[in-house]
CSV table of C-alpha atoms in Angstrom, one decimal:
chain,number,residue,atom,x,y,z
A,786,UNK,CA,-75.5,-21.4,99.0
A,787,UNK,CA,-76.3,-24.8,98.3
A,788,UNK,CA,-74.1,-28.2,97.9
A,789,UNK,CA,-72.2,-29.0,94.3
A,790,UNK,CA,-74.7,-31.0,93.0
A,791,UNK,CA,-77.5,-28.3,92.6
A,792,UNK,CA,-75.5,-24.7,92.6
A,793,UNK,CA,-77.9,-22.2,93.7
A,794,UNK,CA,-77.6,-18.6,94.7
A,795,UNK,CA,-80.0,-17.7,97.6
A,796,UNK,CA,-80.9,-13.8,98.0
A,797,UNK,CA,-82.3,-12.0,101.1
A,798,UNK,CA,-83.9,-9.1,101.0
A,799,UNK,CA,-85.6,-7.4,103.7
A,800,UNK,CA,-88.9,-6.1,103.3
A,801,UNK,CA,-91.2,-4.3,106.3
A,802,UNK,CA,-89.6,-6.2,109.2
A,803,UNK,CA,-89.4,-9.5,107.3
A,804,UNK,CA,-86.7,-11.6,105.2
A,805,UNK,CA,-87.8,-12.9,102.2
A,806,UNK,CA,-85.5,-15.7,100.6
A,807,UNK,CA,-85.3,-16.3,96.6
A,808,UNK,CA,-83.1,-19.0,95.4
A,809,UNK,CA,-81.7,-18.0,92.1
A,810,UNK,CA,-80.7,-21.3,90.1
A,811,UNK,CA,-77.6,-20.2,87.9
A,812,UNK,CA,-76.5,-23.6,87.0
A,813,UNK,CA,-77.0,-22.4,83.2
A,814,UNK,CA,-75.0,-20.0,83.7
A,815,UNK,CA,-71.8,-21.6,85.3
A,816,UNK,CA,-71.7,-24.3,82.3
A,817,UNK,CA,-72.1,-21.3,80.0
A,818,UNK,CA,-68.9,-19.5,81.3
A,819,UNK,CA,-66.5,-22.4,81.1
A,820,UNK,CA,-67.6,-23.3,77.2
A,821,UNK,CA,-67.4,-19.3,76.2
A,822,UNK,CA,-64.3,-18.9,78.1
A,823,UNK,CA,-62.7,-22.2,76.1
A,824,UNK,CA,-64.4,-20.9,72.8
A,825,UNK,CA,-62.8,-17.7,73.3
A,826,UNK,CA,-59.1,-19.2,73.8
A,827,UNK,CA,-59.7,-21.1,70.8
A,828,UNK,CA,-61.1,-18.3,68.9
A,829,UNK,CA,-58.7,-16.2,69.7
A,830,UNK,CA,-55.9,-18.4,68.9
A,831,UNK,CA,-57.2,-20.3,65.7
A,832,UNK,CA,-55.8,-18.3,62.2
A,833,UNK,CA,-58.6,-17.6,60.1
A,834,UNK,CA,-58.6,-16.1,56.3
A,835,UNK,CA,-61.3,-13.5,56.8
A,836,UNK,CA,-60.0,-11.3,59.8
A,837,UNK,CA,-62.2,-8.8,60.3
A,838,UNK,CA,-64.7,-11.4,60.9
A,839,UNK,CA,-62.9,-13.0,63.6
A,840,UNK,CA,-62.4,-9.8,65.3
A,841,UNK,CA,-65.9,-9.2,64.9
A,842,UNK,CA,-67.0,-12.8,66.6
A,843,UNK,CA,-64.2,-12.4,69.2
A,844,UNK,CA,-65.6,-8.8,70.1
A,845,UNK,CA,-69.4,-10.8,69.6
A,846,UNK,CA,-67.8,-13.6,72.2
A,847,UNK,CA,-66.3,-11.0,74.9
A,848,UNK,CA,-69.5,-9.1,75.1
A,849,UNK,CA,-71.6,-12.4,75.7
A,850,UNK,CA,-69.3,-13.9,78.1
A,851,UNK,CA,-69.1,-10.0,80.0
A,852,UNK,CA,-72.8,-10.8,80.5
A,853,UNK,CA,-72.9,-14.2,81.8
A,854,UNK,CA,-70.3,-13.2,84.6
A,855,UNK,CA,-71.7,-9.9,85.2
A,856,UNK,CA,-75.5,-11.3,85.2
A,857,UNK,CA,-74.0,-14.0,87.8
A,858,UNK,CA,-71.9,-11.3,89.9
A,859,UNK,CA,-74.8,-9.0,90.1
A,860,UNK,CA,-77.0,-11.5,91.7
A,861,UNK,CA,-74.9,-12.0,94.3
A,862,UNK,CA,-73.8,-8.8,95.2
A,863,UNK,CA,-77.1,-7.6,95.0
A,864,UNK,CA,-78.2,-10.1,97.3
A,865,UNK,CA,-75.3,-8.6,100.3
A,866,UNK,CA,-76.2,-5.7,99.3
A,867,UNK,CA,-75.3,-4.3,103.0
A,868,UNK,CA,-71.9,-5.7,103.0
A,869,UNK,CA,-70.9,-4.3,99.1
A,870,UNK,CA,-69.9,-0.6,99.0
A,871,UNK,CA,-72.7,1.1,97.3
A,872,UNK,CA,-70.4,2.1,94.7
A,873,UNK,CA,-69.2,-1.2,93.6
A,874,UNK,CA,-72.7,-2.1,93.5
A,875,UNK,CA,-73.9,0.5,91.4
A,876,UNK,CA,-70.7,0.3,89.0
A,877,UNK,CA,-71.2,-3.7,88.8
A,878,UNK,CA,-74.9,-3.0,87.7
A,879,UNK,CA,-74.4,-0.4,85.5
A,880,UNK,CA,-71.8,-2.5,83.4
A,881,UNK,CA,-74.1,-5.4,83.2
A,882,UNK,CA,-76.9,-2.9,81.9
A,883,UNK,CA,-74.3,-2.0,79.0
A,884,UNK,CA,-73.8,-5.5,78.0
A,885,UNK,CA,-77.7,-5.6,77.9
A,886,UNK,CA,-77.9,-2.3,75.8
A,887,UNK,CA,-75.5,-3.7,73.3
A,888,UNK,CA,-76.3,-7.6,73.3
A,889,UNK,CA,-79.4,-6.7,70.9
A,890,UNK,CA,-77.2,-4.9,69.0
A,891,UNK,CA,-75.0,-8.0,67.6
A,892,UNK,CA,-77.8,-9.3,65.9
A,893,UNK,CA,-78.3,-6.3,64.1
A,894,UNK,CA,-74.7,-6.2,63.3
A,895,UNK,CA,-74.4,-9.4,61.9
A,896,UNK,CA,-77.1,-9.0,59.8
A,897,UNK,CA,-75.9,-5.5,58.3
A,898,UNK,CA,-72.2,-7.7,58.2
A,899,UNK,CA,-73.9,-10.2,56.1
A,900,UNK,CA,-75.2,-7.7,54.1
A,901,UNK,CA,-71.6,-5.9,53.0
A,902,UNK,CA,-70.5,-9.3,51.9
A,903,UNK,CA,-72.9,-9.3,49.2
A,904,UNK,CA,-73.5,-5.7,48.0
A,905,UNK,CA,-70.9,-3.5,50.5
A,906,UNK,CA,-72.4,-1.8,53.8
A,907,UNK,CA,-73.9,1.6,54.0
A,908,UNK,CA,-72.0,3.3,57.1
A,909,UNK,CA,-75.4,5.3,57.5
A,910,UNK,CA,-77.7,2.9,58.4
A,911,UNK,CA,-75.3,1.4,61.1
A,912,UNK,CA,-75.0,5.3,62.2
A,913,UNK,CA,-78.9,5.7,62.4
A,914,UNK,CA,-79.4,1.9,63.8
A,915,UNK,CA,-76.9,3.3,66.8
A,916,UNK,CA,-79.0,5.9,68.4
A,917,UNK,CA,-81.3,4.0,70.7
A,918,UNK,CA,-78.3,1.7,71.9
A,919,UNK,CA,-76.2,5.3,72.8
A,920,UNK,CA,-79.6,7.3,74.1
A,921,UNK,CA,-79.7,4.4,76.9
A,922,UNK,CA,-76.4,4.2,77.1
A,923,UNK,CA,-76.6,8.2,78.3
A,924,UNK,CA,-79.1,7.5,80.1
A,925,UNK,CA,-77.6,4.7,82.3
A,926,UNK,CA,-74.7,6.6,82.5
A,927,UNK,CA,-76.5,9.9,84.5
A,928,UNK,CA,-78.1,7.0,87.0
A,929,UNK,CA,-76.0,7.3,89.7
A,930,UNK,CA,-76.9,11.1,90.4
A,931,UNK,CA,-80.6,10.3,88.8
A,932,UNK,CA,-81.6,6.5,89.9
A,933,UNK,CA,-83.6,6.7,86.9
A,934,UNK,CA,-82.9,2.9,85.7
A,935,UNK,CA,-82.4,1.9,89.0
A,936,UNK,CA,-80.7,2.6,92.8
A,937,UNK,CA,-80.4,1.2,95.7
A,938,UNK,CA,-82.4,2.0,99.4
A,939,UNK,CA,-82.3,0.2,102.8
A,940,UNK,CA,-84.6,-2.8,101.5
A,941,UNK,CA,-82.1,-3.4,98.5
A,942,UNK,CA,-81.7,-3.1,94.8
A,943,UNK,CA,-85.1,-1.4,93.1
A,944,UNK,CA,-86.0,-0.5,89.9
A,945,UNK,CA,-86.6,2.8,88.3
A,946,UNK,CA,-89.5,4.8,86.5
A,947,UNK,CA,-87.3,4.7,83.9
A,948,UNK,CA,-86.3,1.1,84.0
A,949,UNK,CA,-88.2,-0.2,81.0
A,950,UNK,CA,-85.7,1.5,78.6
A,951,UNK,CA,-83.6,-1.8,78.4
A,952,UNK,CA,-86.6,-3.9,77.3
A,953,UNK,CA,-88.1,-1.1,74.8
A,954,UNK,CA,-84.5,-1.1,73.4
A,955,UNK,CA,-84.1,-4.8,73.2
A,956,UNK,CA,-87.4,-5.0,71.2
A,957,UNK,CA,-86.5,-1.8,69.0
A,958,UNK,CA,-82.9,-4.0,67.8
A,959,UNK,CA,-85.5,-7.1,67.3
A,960,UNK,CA,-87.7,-5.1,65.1
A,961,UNK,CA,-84.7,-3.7,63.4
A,962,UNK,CA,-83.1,-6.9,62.8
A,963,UNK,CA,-86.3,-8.7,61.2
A,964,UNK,CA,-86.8,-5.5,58.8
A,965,UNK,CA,-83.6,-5.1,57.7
A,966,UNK,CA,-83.3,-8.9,57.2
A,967,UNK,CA,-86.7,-8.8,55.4
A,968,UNK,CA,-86.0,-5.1,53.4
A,969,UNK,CA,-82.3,-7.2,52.3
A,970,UNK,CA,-84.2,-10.8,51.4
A,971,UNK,CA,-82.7,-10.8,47.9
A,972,UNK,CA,-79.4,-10.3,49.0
A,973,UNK,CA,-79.1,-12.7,51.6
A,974,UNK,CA,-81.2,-15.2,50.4
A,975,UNK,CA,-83.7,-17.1,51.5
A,976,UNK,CA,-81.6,-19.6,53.6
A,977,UNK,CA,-79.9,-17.0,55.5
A,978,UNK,CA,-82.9,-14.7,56.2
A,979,UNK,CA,-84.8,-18.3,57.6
A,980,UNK,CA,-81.5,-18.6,59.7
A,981,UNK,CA,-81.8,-15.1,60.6
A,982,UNK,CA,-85.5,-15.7,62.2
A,983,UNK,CA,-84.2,-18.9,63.9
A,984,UNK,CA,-81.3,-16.4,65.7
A,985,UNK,CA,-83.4,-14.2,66.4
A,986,UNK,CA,-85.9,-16.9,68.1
A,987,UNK,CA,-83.1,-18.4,69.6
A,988,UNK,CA,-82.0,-15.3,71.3
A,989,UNK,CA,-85.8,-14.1,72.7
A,990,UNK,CA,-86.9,-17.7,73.8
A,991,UNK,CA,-85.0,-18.0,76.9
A,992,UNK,CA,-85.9,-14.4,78.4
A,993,UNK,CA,-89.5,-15.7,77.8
A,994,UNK,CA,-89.2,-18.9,80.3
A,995,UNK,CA,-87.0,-16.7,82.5
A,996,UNK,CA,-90.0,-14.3,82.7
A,997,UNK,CA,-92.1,-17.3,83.4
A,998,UNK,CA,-89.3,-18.7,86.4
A,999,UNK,CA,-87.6,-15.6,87.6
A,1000,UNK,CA,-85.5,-18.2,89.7
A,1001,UNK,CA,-83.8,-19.7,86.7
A,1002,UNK,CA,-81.0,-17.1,85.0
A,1003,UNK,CA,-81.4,-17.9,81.7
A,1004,UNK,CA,-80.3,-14.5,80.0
A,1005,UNK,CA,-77.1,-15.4,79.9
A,1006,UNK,CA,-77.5,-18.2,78.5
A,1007,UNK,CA,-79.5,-17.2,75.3
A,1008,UNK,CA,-76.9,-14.9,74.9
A,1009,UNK,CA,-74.1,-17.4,74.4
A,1010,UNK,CA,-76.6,-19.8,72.0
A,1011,UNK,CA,-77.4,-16.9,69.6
A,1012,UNK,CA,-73.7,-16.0,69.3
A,1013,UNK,CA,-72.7,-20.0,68.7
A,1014,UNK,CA,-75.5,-20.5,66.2
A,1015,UNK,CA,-73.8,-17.1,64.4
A,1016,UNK,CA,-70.7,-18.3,64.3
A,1017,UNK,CA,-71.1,-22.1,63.7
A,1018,UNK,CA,-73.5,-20.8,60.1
A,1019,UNK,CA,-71.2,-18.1,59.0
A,1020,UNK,CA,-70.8,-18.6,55.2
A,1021,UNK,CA,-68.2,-15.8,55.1
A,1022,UNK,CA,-65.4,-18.6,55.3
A,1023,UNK,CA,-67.3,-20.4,52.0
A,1024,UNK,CA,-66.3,-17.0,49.6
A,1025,UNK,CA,-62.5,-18.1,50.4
A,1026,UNK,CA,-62.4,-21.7,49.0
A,1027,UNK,CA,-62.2,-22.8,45.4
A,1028,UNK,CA,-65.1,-25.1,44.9
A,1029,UNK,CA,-63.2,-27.9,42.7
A,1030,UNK,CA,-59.5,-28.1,44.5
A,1031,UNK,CA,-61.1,-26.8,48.0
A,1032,UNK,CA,-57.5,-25.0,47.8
A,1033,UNK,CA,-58.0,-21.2,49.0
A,1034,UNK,CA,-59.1,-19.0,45.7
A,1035,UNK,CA,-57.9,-15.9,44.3
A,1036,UNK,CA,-60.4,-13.6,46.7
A,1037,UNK,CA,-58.5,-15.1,49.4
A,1038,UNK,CA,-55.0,-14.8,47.5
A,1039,UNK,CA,-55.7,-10.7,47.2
A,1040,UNK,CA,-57.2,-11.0,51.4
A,1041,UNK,CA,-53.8,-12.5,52.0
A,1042,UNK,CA,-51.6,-10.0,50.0
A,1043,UNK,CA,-53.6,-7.1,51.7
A,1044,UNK,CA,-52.9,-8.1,54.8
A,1045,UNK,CA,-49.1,-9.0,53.8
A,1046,UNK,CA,-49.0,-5.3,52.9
A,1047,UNK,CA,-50.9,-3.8,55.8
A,1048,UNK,CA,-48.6,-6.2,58.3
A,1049,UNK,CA,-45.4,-5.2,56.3
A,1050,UNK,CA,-44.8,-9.3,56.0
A,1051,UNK,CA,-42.5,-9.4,53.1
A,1052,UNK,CA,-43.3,-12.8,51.1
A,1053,UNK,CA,-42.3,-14.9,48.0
A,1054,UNK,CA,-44.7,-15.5,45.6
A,1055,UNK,CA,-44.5,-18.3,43.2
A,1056,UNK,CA,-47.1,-18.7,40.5
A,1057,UNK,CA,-47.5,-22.0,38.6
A,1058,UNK,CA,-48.7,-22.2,35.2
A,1059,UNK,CA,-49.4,-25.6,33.9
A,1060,UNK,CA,-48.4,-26.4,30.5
A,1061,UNK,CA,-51.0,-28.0,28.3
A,1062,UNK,CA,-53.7,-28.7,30.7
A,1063,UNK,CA,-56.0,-29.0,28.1
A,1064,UNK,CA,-54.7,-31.9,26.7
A,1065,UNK,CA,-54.9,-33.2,30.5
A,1066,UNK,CA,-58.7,-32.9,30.2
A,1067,UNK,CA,-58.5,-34.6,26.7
A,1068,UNK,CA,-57.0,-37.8,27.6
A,1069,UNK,CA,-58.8,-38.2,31.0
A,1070,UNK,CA,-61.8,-36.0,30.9
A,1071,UNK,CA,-62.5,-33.0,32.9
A,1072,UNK,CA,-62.9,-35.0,36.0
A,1073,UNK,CA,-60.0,-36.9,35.4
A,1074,UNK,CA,-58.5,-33.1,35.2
A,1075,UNK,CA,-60.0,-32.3,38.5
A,1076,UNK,CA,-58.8,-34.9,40.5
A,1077,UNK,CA,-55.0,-34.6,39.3
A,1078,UNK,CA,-55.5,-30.6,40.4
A,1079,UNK,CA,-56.9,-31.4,43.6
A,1080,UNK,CA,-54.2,-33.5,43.8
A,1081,UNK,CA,-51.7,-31.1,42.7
A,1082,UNK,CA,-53.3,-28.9,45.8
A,1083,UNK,CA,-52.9,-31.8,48.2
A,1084,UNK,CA,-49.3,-32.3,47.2
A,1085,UNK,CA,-48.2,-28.5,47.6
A,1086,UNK,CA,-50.4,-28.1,51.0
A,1087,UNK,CA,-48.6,-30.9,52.3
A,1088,UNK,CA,-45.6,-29.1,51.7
A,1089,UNK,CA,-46.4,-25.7,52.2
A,1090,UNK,CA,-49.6,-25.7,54.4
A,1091,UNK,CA,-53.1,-24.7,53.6
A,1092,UNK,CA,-52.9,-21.6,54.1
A,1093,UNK,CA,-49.8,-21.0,51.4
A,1094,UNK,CA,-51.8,-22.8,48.5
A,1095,UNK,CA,-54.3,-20.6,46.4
A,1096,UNK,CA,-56.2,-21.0,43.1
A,1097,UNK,CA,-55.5,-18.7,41.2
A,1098,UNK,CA,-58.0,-19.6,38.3
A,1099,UNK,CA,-57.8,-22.3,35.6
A,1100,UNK,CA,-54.5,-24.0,35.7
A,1101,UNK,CA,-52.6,-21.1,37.7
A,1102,UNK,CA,-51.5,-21.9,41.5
A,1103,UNK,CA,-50.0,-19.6,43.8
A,1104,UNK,CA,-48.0,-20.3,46.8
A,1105,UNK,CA,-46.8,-18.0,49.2
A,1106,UNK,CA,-43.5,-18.4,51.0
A,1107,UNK,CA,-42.1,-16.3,53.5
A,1108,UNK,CA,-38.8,-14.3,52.4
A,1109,UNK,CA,-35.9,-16.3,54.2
A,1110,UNK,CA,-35.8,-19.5,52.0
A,1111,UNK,CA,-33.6,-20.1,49.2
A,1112,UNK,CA,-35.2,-18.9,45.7
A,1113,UNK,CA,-33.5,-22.3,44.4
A,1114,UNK,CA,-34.7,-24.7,46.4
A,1115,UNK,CA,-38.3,-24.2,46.9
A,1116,UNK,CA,-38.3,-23.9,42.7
A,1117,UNK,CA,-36.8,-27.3,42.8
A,1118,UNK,CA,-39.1,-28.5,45.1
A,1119,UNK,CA,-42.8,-26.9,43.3
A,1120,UNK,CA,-40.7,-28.9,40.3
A,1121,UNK,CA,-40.3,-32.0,42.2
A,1122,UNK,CA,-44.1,-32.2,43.6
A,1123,UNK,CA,-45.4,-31.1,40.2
A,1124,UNK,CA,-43.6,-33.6,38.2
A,1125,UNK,CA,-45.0,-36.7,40.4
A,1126,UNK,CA,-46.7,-39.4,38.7
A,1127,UNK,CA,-50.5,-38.6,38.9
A,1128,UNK,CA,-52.6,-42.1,38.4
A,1129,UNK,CA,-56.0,-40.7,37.2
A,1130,UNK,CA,-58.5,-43.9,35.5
A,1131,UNK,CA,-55.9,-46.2,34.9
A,1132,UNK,CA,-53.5,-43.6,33.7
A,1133,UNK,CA,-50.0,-42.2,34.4
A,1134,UNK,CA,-49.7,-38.6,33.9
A,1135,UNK,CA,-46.8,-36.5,34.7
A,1136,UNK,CA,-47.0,-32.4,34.7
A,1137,UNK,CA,-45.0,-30.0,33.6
A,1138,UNK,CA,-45.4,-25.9,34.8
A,1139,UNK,CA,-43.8,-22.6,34.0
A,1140,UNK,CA,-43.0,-20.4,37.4
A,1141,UNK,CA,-43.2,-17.2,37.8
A,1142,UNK,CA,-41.7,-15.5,41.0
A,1143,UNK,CA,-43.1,-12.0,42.5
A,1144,UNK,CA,-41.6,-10.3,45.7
A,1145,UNK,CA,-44.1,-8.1,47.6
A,1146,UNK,CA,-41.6,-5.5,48.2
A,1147,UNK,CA,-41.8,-5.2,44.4
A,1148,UNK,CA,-45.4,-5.3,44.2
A,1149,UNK,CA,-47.9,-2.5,44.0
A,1150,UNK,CA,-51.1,-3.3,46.1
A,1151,UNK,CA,-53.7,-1.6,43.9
A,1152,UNK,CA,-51.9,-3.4,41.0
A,1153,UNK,CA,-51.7,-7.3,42.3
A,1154,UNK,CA,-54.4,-8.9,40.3
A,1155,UNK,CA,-53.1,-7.3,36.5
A,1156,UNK,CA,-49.2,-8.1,37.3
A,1157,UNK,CA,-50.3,-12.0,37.9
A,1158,UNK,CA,-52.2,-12.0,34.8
A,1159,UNK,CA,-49.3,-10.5,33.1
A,1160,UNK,CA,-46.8,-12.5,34.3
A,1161,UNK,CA,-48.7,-15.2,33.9
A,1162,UNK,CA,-49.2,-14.4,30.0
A,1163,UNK,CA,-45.3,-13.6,30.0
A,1164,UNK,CA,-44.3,-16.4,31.2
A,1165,UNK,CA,-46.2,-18.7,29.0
A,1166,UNK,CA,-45.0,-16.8,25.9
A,1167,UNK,CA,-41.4,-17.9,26.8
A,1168,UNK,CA,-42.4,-21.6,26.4
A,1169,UNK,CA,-42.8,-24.9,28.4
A,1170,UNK,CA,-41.2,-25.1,31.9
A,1171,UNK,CA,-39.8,-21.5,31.7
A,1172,UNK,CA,-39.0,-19.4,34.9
A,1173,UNK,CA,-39.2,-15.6,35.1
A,1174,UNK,CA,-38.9,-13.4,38.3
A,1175,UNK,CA,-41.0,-10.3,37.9
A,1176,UNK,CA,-39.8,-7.4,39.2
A,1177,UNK,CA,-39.8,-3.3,39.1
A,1178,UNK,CA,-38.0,-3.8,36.1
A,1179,UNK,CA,-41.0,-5.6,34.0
A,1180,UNK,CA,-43.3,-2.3,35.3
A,1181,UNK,CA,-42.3,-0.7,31.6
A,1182,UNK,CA,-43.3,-4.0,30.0
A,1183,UNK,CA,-46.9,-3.1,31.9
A,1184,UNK,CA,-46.8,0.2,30.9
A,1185,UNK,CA,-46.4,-0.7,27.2
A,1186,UNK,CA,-48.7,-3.5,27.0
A,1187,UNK,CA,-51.6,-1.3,28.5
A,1188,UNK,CA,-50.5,1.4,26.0
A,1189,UNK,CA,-51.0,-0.9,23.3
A,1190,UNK,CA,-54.3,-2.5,25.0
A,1191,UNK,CA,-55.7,0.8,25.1
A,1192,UNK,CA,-55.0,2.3,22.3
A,1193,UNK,CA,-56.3,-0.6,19.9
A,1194,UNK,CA,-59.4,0.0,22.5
A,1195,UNK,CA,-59.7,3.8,21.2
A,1196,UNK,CA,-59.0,2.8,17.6
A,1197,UNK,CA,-62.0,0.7,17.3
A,1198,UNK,CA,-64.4,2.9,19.4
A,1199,UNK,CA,-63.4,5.7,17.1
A,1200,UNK,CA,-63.6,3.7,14.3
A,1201,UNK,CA,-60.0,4.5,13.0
A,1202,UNK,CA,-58.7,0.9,13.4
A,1203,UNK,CA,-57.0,-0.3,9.8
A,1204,UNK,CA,-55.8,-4.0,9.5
A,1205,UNK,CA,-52.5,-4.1,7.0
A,1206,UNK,CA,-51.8,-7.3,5.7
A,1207,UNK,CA,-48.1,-8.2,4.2
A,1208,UNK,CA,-48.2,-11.1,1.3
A,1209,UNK,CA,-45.8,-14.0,1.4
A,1210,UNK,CA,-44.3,-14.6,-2.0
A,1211,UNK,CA,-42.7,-18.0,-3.3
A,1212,UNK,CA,-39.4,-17.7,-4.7
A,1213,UNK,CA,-39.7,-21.3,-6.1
A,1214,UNK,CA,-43.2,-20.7,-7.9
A,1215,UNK,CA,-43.0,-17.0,-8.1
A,1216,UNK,CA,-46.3,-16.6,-6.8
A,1217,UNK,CA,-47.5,-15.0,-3.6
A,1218,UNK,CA,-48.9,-18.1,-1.3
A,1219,UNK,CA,-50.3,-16.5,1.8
A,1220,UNK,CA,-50.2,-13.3,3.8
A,1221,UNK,CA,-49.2,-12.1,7.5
């Protein structure tokens, strides 16, 4: 080993009669461990709103940072090879060759993960994409009793005839990944098919100067800048923001109640109408409008944090509180931060909002998105400022309304739909004067 300032790894292995020394340079590689291991803690432990694609990264980070270690470990137990068991050896090298079998995978992953965002995955393709990552995997798992991939004899670790399987792997998921990126151009567009080709260089370009300087690990190290560069240009995050307010939309509302159903997190949902908005946008323009909503947002994130705000659409706000505070209080206070001042081009604006409340225990999941727009519509019917909890009980109110909905829908499709007017008559000029 050599001093702190230059961490090297020096390897003996002893061939006809003679030792011949390679210093292995895995300075890379230690700076590599300690910012994956931090990204990981911080990964891990930072909320996000898309959580099946932090899993996915976190699973993406694990898998990198099992390589780094393992490439590192490998080294050196491969270098003592006489003083390590033969079967820790083996077991050591064998796991490191499954975090090179699936590496070239991720890329392919994210790719296809890109791709479901847009126009939903196809479970097939990720089925038929598999089979040369689980025919090495079988494989490597046989080489102990086969020392196909490699083994182990009294001048050290050796490859096998059947070695090159990791490589013709790794260049099958490269092919994959620029087809499928190319074959799925329209969908991804063009920026994220040229970032695509920039990962994918990103990822290759290291193994090439490593071939060039076996002595440098480097592997390792591409590894862990492919799966950064993923993570730090993932748009997914982008789908979940309202472009004007910034405020979390309504895809992230119905992400949110999903996962309040699939956690069994009981909530309170408050949605906030605003009365008149477009006279707002008639006194002070439709940016002046914009910038008393943003706002608006500001004022209830402050409150309630960002991640309890949404945008519903239009002038309709949602924020989500959890079940143990007081209906009362948090009505009076979305009435209080509503009814602020707003100063917007030399003009003093106050608001004014009708609430609706919704309980998730009342909810029904497949039915979130028609019950806001009802209660919404309900609650605007009743007048300025008004306050309605909806509840099991307005589920007949749905029931009736769709009726309706549906069976004006029919009428005119079938062409039966008759309009009836009733005239209006005067008593005072004894003349009918309009009709209803």
């Amino acid at each position: 080993m050599s001093n702190c300032d230059n961490i090297s790894l020096r390897t003996h292995r002893l061939e006809a009669r003679r030792v011949m020394s390679v210093v292995f340079n895995i300075d890379f590689e230690i700076c590599t461990i300690v910012f994956a291991l931090m990204f990981i803690v911080i990964l891990v432990a930072k909320p996000d709103y898309d959580e099946y694609s932090r899993r996915i990264f976190i699973a993406y980070f694990v898998i990198g940072f099992l390589d780094v270690v393992l490439d590192i470990v490998t080294a050196i137990t491969d270098s003592y090879f006489q003083s390590v068991p033969l079967f820790v050896n083996y077991t050591l090298n064998t796991l490191f060759m499954i975090m090179q079998i699936l590496v070239p995978t991720i890329i392919l992953h994210y790719i296809y993960m890109k791709v479901s965002v847009v126009i939903g995955g196809h479970v097939r393709f990720l089925l038929v994409a598999a089979i040369p990552a689980i025919t090495s995997l079988i494989i490597l798992l046989t080489n102990y009793f086969t020392h196909c991939i490699f083994y182990f004899d009294s001048e050290g670790y050796k490859h096998g005839h059947l070695y090159p399987i990791i490589y013709i792997c790794a260049i099958i998921y490269l092919l994959l990944s620029i087809s499928y990126s190319f074959l799925m151009r329209d969908s991804l567009g063009k920026r994220q098919c040229q970032l695509n080709i920039i990962i994918i260089a990103t990822a290759f370009l290291p193994v090439l100067v490593q071939m060039q300087k076996p002595d440098i690990l480097l592997t390792g190290l591409s590894v862990m800048l492919f799966i950064f560069l993923m993570y730090f240009t993932n748009e997914n995050q982008i789908i979940y923001e309202d472009a004007t307010t910034d405020a979390l939309n309504r895809t992230a509302f119905i992400k949110h109640i999903s996962d309040s159903f699939k956690k069994g997190r009981k909530e309170h949902i408050y949605l906030i109408a605003l009365d008149n908005f477009k006279l707002v946008n008639e006194v002070v323009g439709v940016e002046g409008g914009n910038e008393i909503m943003i706002m608006l947002v500001e004022n209830l994130q402050e409150e309630y944090g960002t991640r309890n705000v949404f945008r519903w659409g239009g002038d309709v706000f949602i924020v989500t509180v959890q079940v143990e505070t007081e209906v009362a209080q948090e009505i009076e206070i979305i009435r209080r931060i509503i009814r602020k001042p707003y100063f917007v081009k030399s003009s003093m604006l106050e608001l004014n909002a009708c609430i609706c409340l919704m309980k998730t225990s009342d909810m029904d999941q497949d039915k979130v998105t028609w019950t806001i727009e009802f209660a919404v519509g309900k609650v605007k019917n009743l007048g300025k400022g008004s306050y309605i909890v909806i509840d099991k009980s307005i589920e007949e109110d749905m029931r009736r309304s769709v009726a309706i909905e549906q069976a004006i829908h029919n009428s005119i499709m079938s062409g039966t739909f008759e309009v009836h007017y009733q005239p209006i008559y005067d008593t005072k000029s004894c003349r009918f004067h309009s009709m209803e």
